[in-house]
Coordinates of C-alpha atoms in Angstrom, one line a residue:
Chain A
M1 CA 50.1 -81.7 24.6
R2 CA 49.7 -81.7 20.9
H3 CA 46.1 -80.1 21.0
V4 CA 47.4 -77.3 23.3
R5 CA 50.0 -76.8 20.8
A6 CA 47.7 -76.7 17.6
R7 CA 45.1 -74.4 19.6
R8 CA 48.1 -72.2 20.5
V9 CA 49.7 -72.2 17.2
V10 CA 46.5 -71.1 15.7
L11 CA 45.9 -68.6 18.0
A12 CA 49.4 -67.0 17.5
L13 CA 48.9 -67.2 13.7
A14 CA 45.3 -65.4 14.1
V15 CA 47.0 -62.8 15.6
G16 CA 49.9 -62.6 13.5
F17 CA 47.6 -62.5 10.5
V18 CA 45.4 -59.4 11.8
L19 CA 48.8 -57.4 12.5
L20 CA 49.8 -58.3 8.9
V21 CA 46.4 -57.3 7.5
A22 CA 46.8 -54.0 9.4
L23 CA 50.1 -53.4 8.3
F24 CA 49.1 -54.2 4.5
A25 CA 46.2 -51.6 5.1
W26 CA 48.6 -48.9 6.6
L27 CA 50.7 -49.4 3.6
R28 CA 48.1 -49.0 1.5
A29 CA 46.2 -46.1 2.9
G30 CA 49.5 -44.3 3.4
A31 CA 50.4 -44.7 -0.2
G32 CA 48.3 -42.1 -1.6
H33 CA 49.8 -39.6 0.5
Chain B
M1 CA 57.8 -81.2 19.4
R2 CA 59.8 -83.7 17.3
R3 CA 63.0 -83.0 15.7
N4 CA 61.6 -83.1 12.3
G5 CA 58.7 -81.1 13.7
A6 CA 56.2 -78.5 13.0
M7 CA 58.2 -75.1 12.7
P8 CA 58.9 -75.4 8.7
W9 CA 55.3 -76.3 8.2
V10 CA 53.9 -73.7 10.4
T11 CA 56.2 -71.1 8.4
A12 CA 55.4 -72.4 5.0
Y13 CA 51.7 -72.1 5.8
A14 CA 51.9 -68.6 7.2
V15 CA 53.8 -67.5 4.1
L16 CA 51.2 -69.1 1.7
I17 CA 48.6 -67.3 3.5
A18 CA 50.3 -63.8 3.3
L19 CA 51.1 -64.3 -0.4
P20 CA 47.8 -62.7 -1.7
L21 CA 48.5 -59.5 0.5
F22 CA 52.1 -59.5 -0.9
F23 CA 50.8 -59.6 -4.5
A24 CA 48.4 -57.3 -3.7
L25 CA 51.2 -54.8 -3.2
V26 CA 53.1 -55.4 -6.1
R27 CA 52.8 -52.7 -9.0
P28 CA 50.7 -51.5 -10.6
L29 CA 48.3 -50.2 -7.5
P30 CA 45.0 -49.1 -7.8
P31 CA 44.2 -45.9 -6.2
A32 CA 44.6 -45.9 -2.4
R33 CA 41.4 -46.1 -0.3
G34 CA 41.0 -45.6 3.6
F35 CA 42.8 -47.8 6.2
W36 CA 39.6 -49.5 7.5
V37 CA 38.7 -50.5 3.8
E38 CA 41.9 -51.7 3.3
F39 CA 41.9 -53.5 6.4
G40 CA 38.6 -55.0 5.4
V41 CA 39.8 -56.4 2.2
G42 CA 43.0 -57.6 3.7
L43 CA 40.8 -59.6 6.0
G44 CA 38.8 -61.3 3.0
F45 CA 42.4 -62.1 1.3
V46 CA 43.9 -63.8 4.5
G47 CA 40.3 -65.6 5.1
L48 CA 40.0 -66.9 1.6
A49 CA 43.8 -68.0 1.7
M50 CA 43.2 -70.0 4.7
L51 CA 40.2 -71.7 3.3
W52 CA 42.3 -72.9 0.4
L53 CA 44.7 -74.1 2.8
Q54 CA 42.1 -76.2 4.3
F55 CA 42.0 -78.5 1.5
A56 CA 45.7 -79.1 1.9
L57 CA 45.5 -80.1 5.6
T58 CA 42.9 -82.9 5.1
A59 CA 44.7 -84.1 1.6
R60 CA 46.6 -86.5 4.1
F61 CA 50.1 -85.9 2.3
R62 CA 52.3 -88.8 3.8
N63 CA 55.4 -86.8 4.7
V64 CA 53.6 -84.0 6.2
A65 CA 51.6 -86.3 8.3
A66 CA 54.5 -88.4 9.1
S67 CA 56.3 -85.5 10.9
L68 CA 53.0 -83.9 12.3
G69 CA 50.9 -86.4 13.1
L70 CA 47.5 -86.6 11.1
D71 CA 45.5 -86.2 14.3
T72 CA 47.6 -83.0 14.8
M73 CA 46.8 -81.9 11.3
L74 CA 43.2 -82.4 11.7
Q75 CA 42.9 -80.4 15.1
F76 CA 44.9 -77.5 13.2
H77 CA 42.3 -78.0 10.2
G78 CA 39.5 -77.6 12.7
R79 CA 40.6 -74.7 14.7
A80 CA 42.1 -72.9 11.5
G81 CA 38.8 -73.4 9.8
V82 CA 37.1 -71.4 12.8
V83 CA 39.7 -68.4 12.1
A84 CA 39.2 -68.6 8.6
I85 CA 35.5 -68.4 8.7
A86 CA 36.1 -65.6 11.3
F87 CA 38.4 -63.7 9.0
A88 CA 35.9 -64.1 5.9
L89 CA 32.9 -62.8 7.6
A90 CA 34.6 -59.9 9.3
H91 CA 35.5 -59.0 5.7
P92 CA 32.2 -57.7 4.8
A93 CA 31.3 -56.2 8.2
V94 CA 34.4 -54.3 8.6
L95 CA 34.0 -53.1 4.8
I96 CA 30.5 -52.3 5.6
V97 CA 30.9 -50.4 8.8
A98 CA 34.0 -48.4 7.2
Q99 CA 32.1 -47.3 4.0
P100 CA 28.2 -48.5 4.3
V101 CA 28.0 -48.1 0.6
Y102 CA 29.4 -51.6 0.2
V103 CA 26.0 -52.7 1.7
E104 CA 25.0 -52.6 -2.1
F105 CA 27.1 -56.0 -2.5
L106 CA 24.5 -57.7 -0.9
D107 CA 21.7 -55.6 -2.2
P108 CA 19.6 -57.8 -5.0
R109 CA 18.2 -54.5 -6.6
V110 CA 21.7 -53.6 -7.5
S111 CA 23.1 -56.9 -9.0
A112 CA 20.7 -60.0 -8.1
A113 CA 23.2 -62.4 -9.1
R114 CA 26.0 -60.9 -7.0
A115 CA 23.9 -60.6 -4.3
L116 CA 22.4 -64.1 -4.1
A117 CA 26.2 -65.4 -4.8
L118 CA 27.6 -63.6 -1.8
I119 CA 24.5 -64.2 0.7
A120 CA 25.2 -68.0 -0.4
L121 CA 28.7 -67.7 0.3
I122 CA 28.0 -66.4 3.6
G123 CA 25.3 -68.6 4.7
A124 CA 27.9 -71.7 3.3
L125 CA 30.5 -70.4 5.8
L126 CA 28.1 -70.4 8.6
L127 CA 26.7 -73.4 7.7
L128 CA 30.3 -75.0 7.5
A129 CA 30.7 -74.0 11.4
V130 CA 27.6 -75.0 12.6
L131 CA 27.2 -78.6 11.0
T132 CA 31.0 -79.3 12.0
F133 CA 30.6 -78.1 15.8
K134 CA 26.9 -79.1 16.4
R135 CA 26.9 -82.3 14.3
R136 CA 26.4 -84.6 17.3
P137 CA 23.8 -82.5 19.3
L138 CA 22.1 -82.1 15.9
G139 CA 22.3 -86.0 15.2
I140 CA 23.4 -85.8 11.8
P141 CA 24.9 -88.8 10.7
Y142 CA 28.8 -88.8 10.1
E143 CA 28.2 -89.6 6.2
W144 CA 26.1 -86.8 5.7
W145 CA 28.3 -84.4 7.3
R146 CA 31.2 -85.5 5.5
L147 CA 29.3 -84.9 2.3
T148 CA 27.9 -81.7 3.0
H149 CA 31.3 -80.6 4.3
G150 CA 33.0 -81.2 1.1
A151 CA 30.2 -79.9 -1.1
L152 CA 30.2 -76.7 1.2
G153 CA 34.1 -76.3 1.2
F154 CA 33.8 -76.6 -2.6
G155 CA 31.1 -74.0 -2.8
V156 CA 32.8 -71.7 -0.4
L157 CA 36.0 -72.0 -2.6
F158 CA 34.4 -71.5 -6.1
L159 CA 32.3 -68.7 -4.8
G160 CA 34.9 -67.1 -2.9
T161 CA 37.7 -67.0 -5.7
V162 CA 35.0 -66.0 -8.5
H163 CA 34.3 -63.1 -6.0
V164 CA 37.8 -61.8 -5.9
L165 CA 38.2 -62.3 -9.8
R166 CA 34.7 -60.2 -10.4
V167 CA 35.6 -57.6 -8.0
G168 CA 39.4 -57.6 -9.4
Y169 CA 40.4 -54.2 -7.8
Y170 CA 44.0 -55.7 -7.0
I171 CA 44.1 -58.0 -9.7
S172 CA 43.7 -55.8 -12.7
V173 CA 46.7 -57.7 -14.5
P174 CA 46.6 -60.9 -16.2
W175 CA 49.6 -62.4 -14.1
K176 CA 47.9 -61.8 -10.8
Q177 CA 44.5 -63.1 -12.4
A178 CA 46.2 -66.1 -13.1
L179 CA 47.6 -66.6 -10.0
W180 CA 44.5 -66.6 -8.3
I181 CA 42.8 -68.7 -10.8
T182 CA 45.9 -71.4 -10.3
A183 CA 45.6 -71.2 -6.3
G184 CA 41.8 -72.0 -6.3
V185 CA 42.1 -74.6 -9.2
A186 CA 45.1 -76.2 -7.1
A187 CA 42.9 -76.0 -3.8
A188 CA 40.0 -77.7 -5.8
G189 CA 42.4 -80.3 -7.0
L190 CA 43.2 -81.2 -3.7
L191 CA 39.8 -81.8 -2.9
V192 CA 39.2 -84.1 -6.0
H193 CA 42.3 -85.6 -5.1
T194 CA 41.3 -86.7 -1.7
R195 CA 38.0 -87.5 -2.4
V196 CA 38.0 -89.0 -6.0
V197 CA 41.7 -90.1 -7.2
R198 CA 43.0 -91.4 -3.6
P199 CA 39.7 -94.0 -3.7
M200 CA 40.4 -94.9 -7.2
L201 CA 44.2 -95.7 -6.3
L202 CA 42.7 -97.8 -3.1
R203 CA 40.3 -99.9 -5.7
R204 CA 43.6 -101.7 -7.0
R205 CA 44.6 -102.5 -3.3
P206 CA 41.6 -104.3 -1.9
Y207 CA 41.7 -106.3 1.3
R208 CA 39.4 -109.0 2.6
V209 CA 38.0 -109.7 6.3
A210 CA 40.0 -112.8 7.1
S211 CA 38.2 -113.2 10.6
A212 CA 36.1 -111.2 13.0
T213 CA 36.8 -112.1 16.8
A214 CA 34.8 -110.7 19.7
E215 CA 37.2 -109.3 22.2
R216 CA 36.2 -108.5 26.0
G217 CA 34.4 -105.2 26.4
D218 CA 32.1 -104.8 23.3
A219 CA 35.1 -105.0 21.0
W220 CA 36.0 -106.8 17.7
T221 CA 39.1 -107.5 16.3
L222 CA 39.1 -107.7 12.2
A223 CA 42.3 -109.2 10.6
F224 CA 42.6 -108.2 6.8
E225 CA 44.4 -109.7 4.4
P226 CA 45.6 -108.4 1.2
V227 CA 44.1 -109.6 -2.2
G228 CA 46.4 -109.7 -5.1
H229 CA 49.0 -107.5 -3.6
A230 CA 51.7 -107.7 -1.2
G231 CA 49.7 -105.6 1.6
M232 CA 51.2 -102.7 3.6
R233 CA 54.2 -102.2 5.8
F234 CA 53.3 -100.2 9.0
T235 CA 55.3 -98.9 12.3
A236 CA 53.7 -100.1 15.0
G237 CA 51.1 -97.5 16.7
Q238 CA 49.9 -96.3 13.2
F239 CA 46.4 -96.3 11.8
V240 CA 44.8 -96.4 8.6
W241 CA 41.5 -95.0 7.3
L242 CA 39.2 -97.9 7.0
T243 CA 36.2 -98.6 4.4
L244 CA 34.4 -101.9 4.6
G245 CA 32.3 -102.8 1.5
K246 CA 32.5 -103.1 -2.4
S247 CA 33.1 -99.5 -3.0
P248 CA 36.3 -97.4 -1.8
Y249 CA 34.1 -94.4 -2.6
S250 CA 31.8 -95.2 0.7
L251 CA 31.5 -91.8 2.8
Q252 CA 31.9 -94.2 5.9
Q253 CA 35.7 -94.1 6.2
H254 CA 37.0 -94.0 9.8
P255 CA 40.4 -93.9 11.0
F256 CA 41.5 -97.1 13.4
S257 CA 44.7 -97.9 14.9
F258 CA 46.3 -101.4 14.2
S259 CA 46.3 -103.8 17.1
S260 CA 48.5 -106.6 15.3
S261 CA 52.3 -106.7 15.6
A262 CA 53.9 -104.7 12.5
R263 CA 55.8 -107.9 11.7
E264 CA 52.8 -109.6 10.5
D265 CA 51.9 -107.6 7.3
R266 CA 50.1 -110.5 5.4
S267 CA 47.5 -110.3 8.1
L268 CA 46.7 -106.7 9.5
G269 CA 44.6 -106.6 12.7
I270 CA 42.4 -103.9 13.8
T271 CA 40.6 -103.6 17.1
I272 CA 37.6 -101.8 17.4
K273 CA 35.3 -101.0 20.2
A274 CA 31.5 -100.5 19.8
L275 CA 31.2 -96.7 20.7
G276 CA 29.2 -95.2 18.0
D277 CA 26.7 -96.0 15.2
Y278 CA 29.2 -97.1 12.8
T279 CA 31.8 -99.1 15.4
A280 CA 28.5 -100.8 17.0
R281 CA 28.1 -102.9 13.6
M282 CA 31.7 -104.3 13.5
G283 CA 30.1 -107.4 15.1
E284 CA 28.1 -108.2 12.0
V285 CA 31.0 -108.0 9.9
K286 CA 31.7 -111.4 8.2
P287 CA 34.7 -113.0 6.9
G288 CA 35.2 -112.5 3.1
T289 CA 33.7 -108.9 3.5
N290 CA 35.8 -106.6 1.2
A291 CA 37.9 -103.7 2.6
Y292 CA 40.0 -100.8 1.7
L293 CA 42.8 -100.1 4.1
E294 CA 44.1 -96.4 3.3
G295 CA 47.5 -95.5 5.1
P296 CA 49.4 -96.3 6.9
Y297 CA 49.3 -92.6 8.8
G298 CA 50.5 -91.2 12.3
A299 CA 53.4 -90.5 14.4
F300 CA 52.2 -92.4 17.5
T301 CA 55.2 -94.5 17.3
F302 CA 58.1 -96.0 20.2
P303 CA 61.1 -94.4 19.0
A304 CA 64.1 -96.7 18.3
E305 CA 66.4 -94.5 20.4
A306 CA 64.2 -94.5 23.6
P307 CA 65.9 -96.4 26.2
T308 CA 62.9 -97.3 28.2
G309 CA 59.1 -96.4 27.7
V310 CA 56.1 -95.3 29.6
F311 CA 52.6 -96.3 27.7
I312 CA 49.6 -94.8 29.3
A313 CA 46.5 -96.1 27.9
G314 CA 42.7 -95.6 28.4
G315 CA 39.8 -98.1 27.4
V316 CA 40.0 -98.9 23.6
G317 CA 43.3 -96.4 23.4
I318 CA 45.3 -99.6 24.3
T319 CA 44.9 -100.9 20.6
P320 CA 48.1 -98.8 19.1
I321 CA 50.1 -99.7 22.2
M322 CA 49.2 -103.3 21.8
S323 CA 50.6 -103.4 18.5
I324 CA 54.0 -101.7 19.7
L325 CA 54.2 -104.4 22.5
R326 CA 53.3 -107.5 20.1
T327 CA 56.0 -106.0 17.6
M328 CA 58.2 -105.7 20.9
R329 CA 57.6 -109.2 21.4
D330 CA 58.3 -110.4 17.9
D331 CA 61.4 -108.4 17.7
S332 CA 62.7 -109.7 21.0
D333 CA 62.9 -106.1 22.0
Q334 CA 64.1 -106.2 26.0
R335 CA 63.8 -102.6 26.6
P336 CA 61.9 -102.1 29.9
V337 CA 58.3 -100.7 29.4
T338 CA 55.9 -99.6 32.1
L339 CA 52.1 -99.7 30.9
I340 CA 49.7 -98.1 32.6
Y341 CA 46.2 -99.2 31.8
G342 CA 42.6 -97.4 32.7
T343 CA 39.6 -99.4 32.2
S344 CA 36.2 -100.0 33.7
E345 CA 36.8 -103.7 35.0
L346 CA 38.8 -106.8 34.3
S347 CA 35.9 -108.7 32.6
R348 CA 35.8 -105.8 30.4
T349 CA 39.4 -105.0 29.6
L350 CA 40.7 -105.6 26.4
F351 CA 43.8 -108.0 25.8
A352 CA 43.8 -108.8 29.6
D353 CA 44.9 -112.1 29.4
E354 CA 47.6 -111.6 26.4
L355 CA 49.1 -108.6 28.5
S356 CA 49.6 -110.8 31.5
R357 CA 51.6 -113.4 29.2
L358 CA 53.6 -110.7 27.7
R359 CA 55.2 -110.1 31.0
D360 CA 56.6 -113.2 30.7
T361 CA 58.4 -112.0 27.4
L362 CA 59.0 -108.4 27.6
Q363 CA 60.3 -106.3 30.6
L364 CA 57.1 -105.0 30.8
R365 CA 55.6 -103.5 34.3
L366 CA 51.8 -103.8 34.0
V367 CA 49.8 -101.4 36.1
H368 CA 45.8 -102.2 35.7
V369 CA 43.6 -99.3 37.0
F370 CA 40.1 -100.6 37.6
E371 CA 37.3 -98.1 37.9
K372 CA 35.1 -101.0 39.2
P373 CA 37.8 -103.4 40.7
H374 CA 36.8 -106.8 41.3
P375 CA 36.7 -108.7 44.9
G376 CA 40.4 -109.3 45.8
W377 CA 42.0 -106.5 43.5
D378 CA 44.5 -104.3 45.8
G379 CA 46.1 -102.3 42.9
P380 CA 45.0 -98.9 41.9
T381 CA 41.5 -98.1 41.6
G382 CA 39.3 -95.1 39.9
L383 CA 40.3 -93.3 37.1
I384 CA 43.9 -92.5 36.2
T385 CA 44.6 -89.3 38.2
R386 CA 47.9 -86.9 38.4
E387 CA 48.2 -88.4 42.2
L388 CA 48.4 -91.9 40.4
L389 CA 50.7 -91.3 38.0
E390 CA 52.9 -89.4 40.1
R391 CA 53.2 -92.6 42.3
V392 CA 53.8 -95.0 39.6
L393 CA 55.8 -92.9 36.9
P394 CA 59.4 -93.7 36.9
P395 CA 62.2 -90.9 37.6
S396 CA 62.2 -88.9 34.2
A397 CA 66.0 -89.1 34.5
S398 CA 65.5 -93.0 33.0
G399 CA 65.2 -90.8 29.8
Y400 CA 61.9 -92.7 28.9
H401 CA 59.8 -91.7 26.1
A402 CA 55.8 -91.6 27.1
L403 CA 53.1 -92.8 24.5
V404 CA 49.4 -91.8 25.7
C405 CA 46.4 -92.6 24.3
G406 CA 42.8 -92.5 25.5
P407 CA 39.8 -90.3 26.5
D408 CA 40.4 -86.7 26.4
A409 CA 40.2 -86.2 29.9
M410 CA 42.6 -88.9 30.7
M411 CA 45.4 -87.2 28.0
D412 CA 44.8 -84.2 29.8
V413 CA 45.7 -85.5 33.1
A414 CA 48.5 -87.7 31.8
E415 CA 50.0 -85.1 29.7
S416 CA 50.2 -82.7 32.8
A417 CA 51.5 -85.1 35.2
L418 CA 54.3 -86.2 32.7
R419 CA 55.2 -82.5 32.3
A420 CA 55.4 -82.2 35.8
N421 CA 57.5 -85.2 35.9
G422 CA 59.9 -83.2 34.0
V423 CA 59.3 -85.1 30.6
P424 CA 59.9 -82.6 27.6
L425 CA 57.5 -82.7 24.9
E426 CA 60.1 -84.5 22.5
R427 CA 60.0 -87.3 24.5
M428 CA 56.2 -87.5 24.7
R429 CA 53.7 -88.5 21.8
S430 CA 50.1 -88.8 22.2
E431 CA 46.9 -89.6 20.0
R432 CA 43.3 -88.7 20.2
F433 CA 40.8 -91.3 18.8
N434 CA 38.1 -88.7 18.5
I435 CA 39.7 -86.8 15.7
V436 CA 37.0 -87.3 13.4

């Protein structure tokens, strides 16, 4: 079961990181306005 | 997951990776750019942070490995590596699409050194992925892969960190620069620790092959005795990284489970089946050969609080379970256990005779499953299937803890059958032996 969990955890983290990067970009891009 | 499980470690991992983004938002801030440029930059920060932490995942920290299992960490390292490379490669792609002017970073006419370094960085990232996932089809020997994997990893780490410092958009102040350099040096330090310092420490604790015994089914049991030190204590079911020969710096270091009782710490037994080019040479190992054992590692153990146990083994996956059963014998542990053991045929079944004898001293229910049954065999045949497991598994209400070790296909079947039988994850431990 662990290999399934490792895969799911990495997938969830990857999605989370993309959203985090989007938040970062939004904060930075919005900072100038 | 286990009680002291993965959640704190996964959280720590996510926080560490988010740190570069967080620090990039701390003032003084450079002028704002468009969303997609910042998005591309952010991908690069996350990709590099993930690549740094790859070195921590393979550093074999005993306390992390004990709560997660080293095989889980290596699986995580492999999958996280793919994501890290994807982020790192998406970084230039998104930037160039958002602002085509960024293509000049890769243009040798603008700056030959920068273009060469960045093209080398992209090439190293791609090569890391290709060599890892195509090592077997390409026929690359394990030791060459291990050497290039470390070297490419180091190259990516170095070039990536230098790239961030040279661009310097978000790290214009000295404390930010210091943080980035510290992180890069720490990651490099982890690599040096794993590949240089740890073998150096191993050199002080050598072992000697006391005996090499042929077992059924092209397997060998090597017994190791400590030379000039007290040996090591392990918990039955754990494994070590084994290096044979004079030098602990050999690139041929492989993980193997103990098969001997955990109560015999002066003679450590490892049973190895001839499966690959390295293991096939085990028959040639002579008593007296120098060896280094790094460990013990692994969370594949039978917990003291388990009232009963179900062990499912396929082929050489029996070795850690054999260690558990032998230890139970030495401890006069009378908890009832069921062993479901799939092999090709009786004449090639590791430990078949001793398992039969163990039934006299342990409360052991032994279920052999033979792919090629011998004449007169009226027990289960074929592979370990879900139907078979549904037939032989005790009711989950008995509170048994399950241990599963064997080939991937068998593990998948066993794990899903155990789930269907109502066994929660915290009562299930598994170990895959193709972790590297």
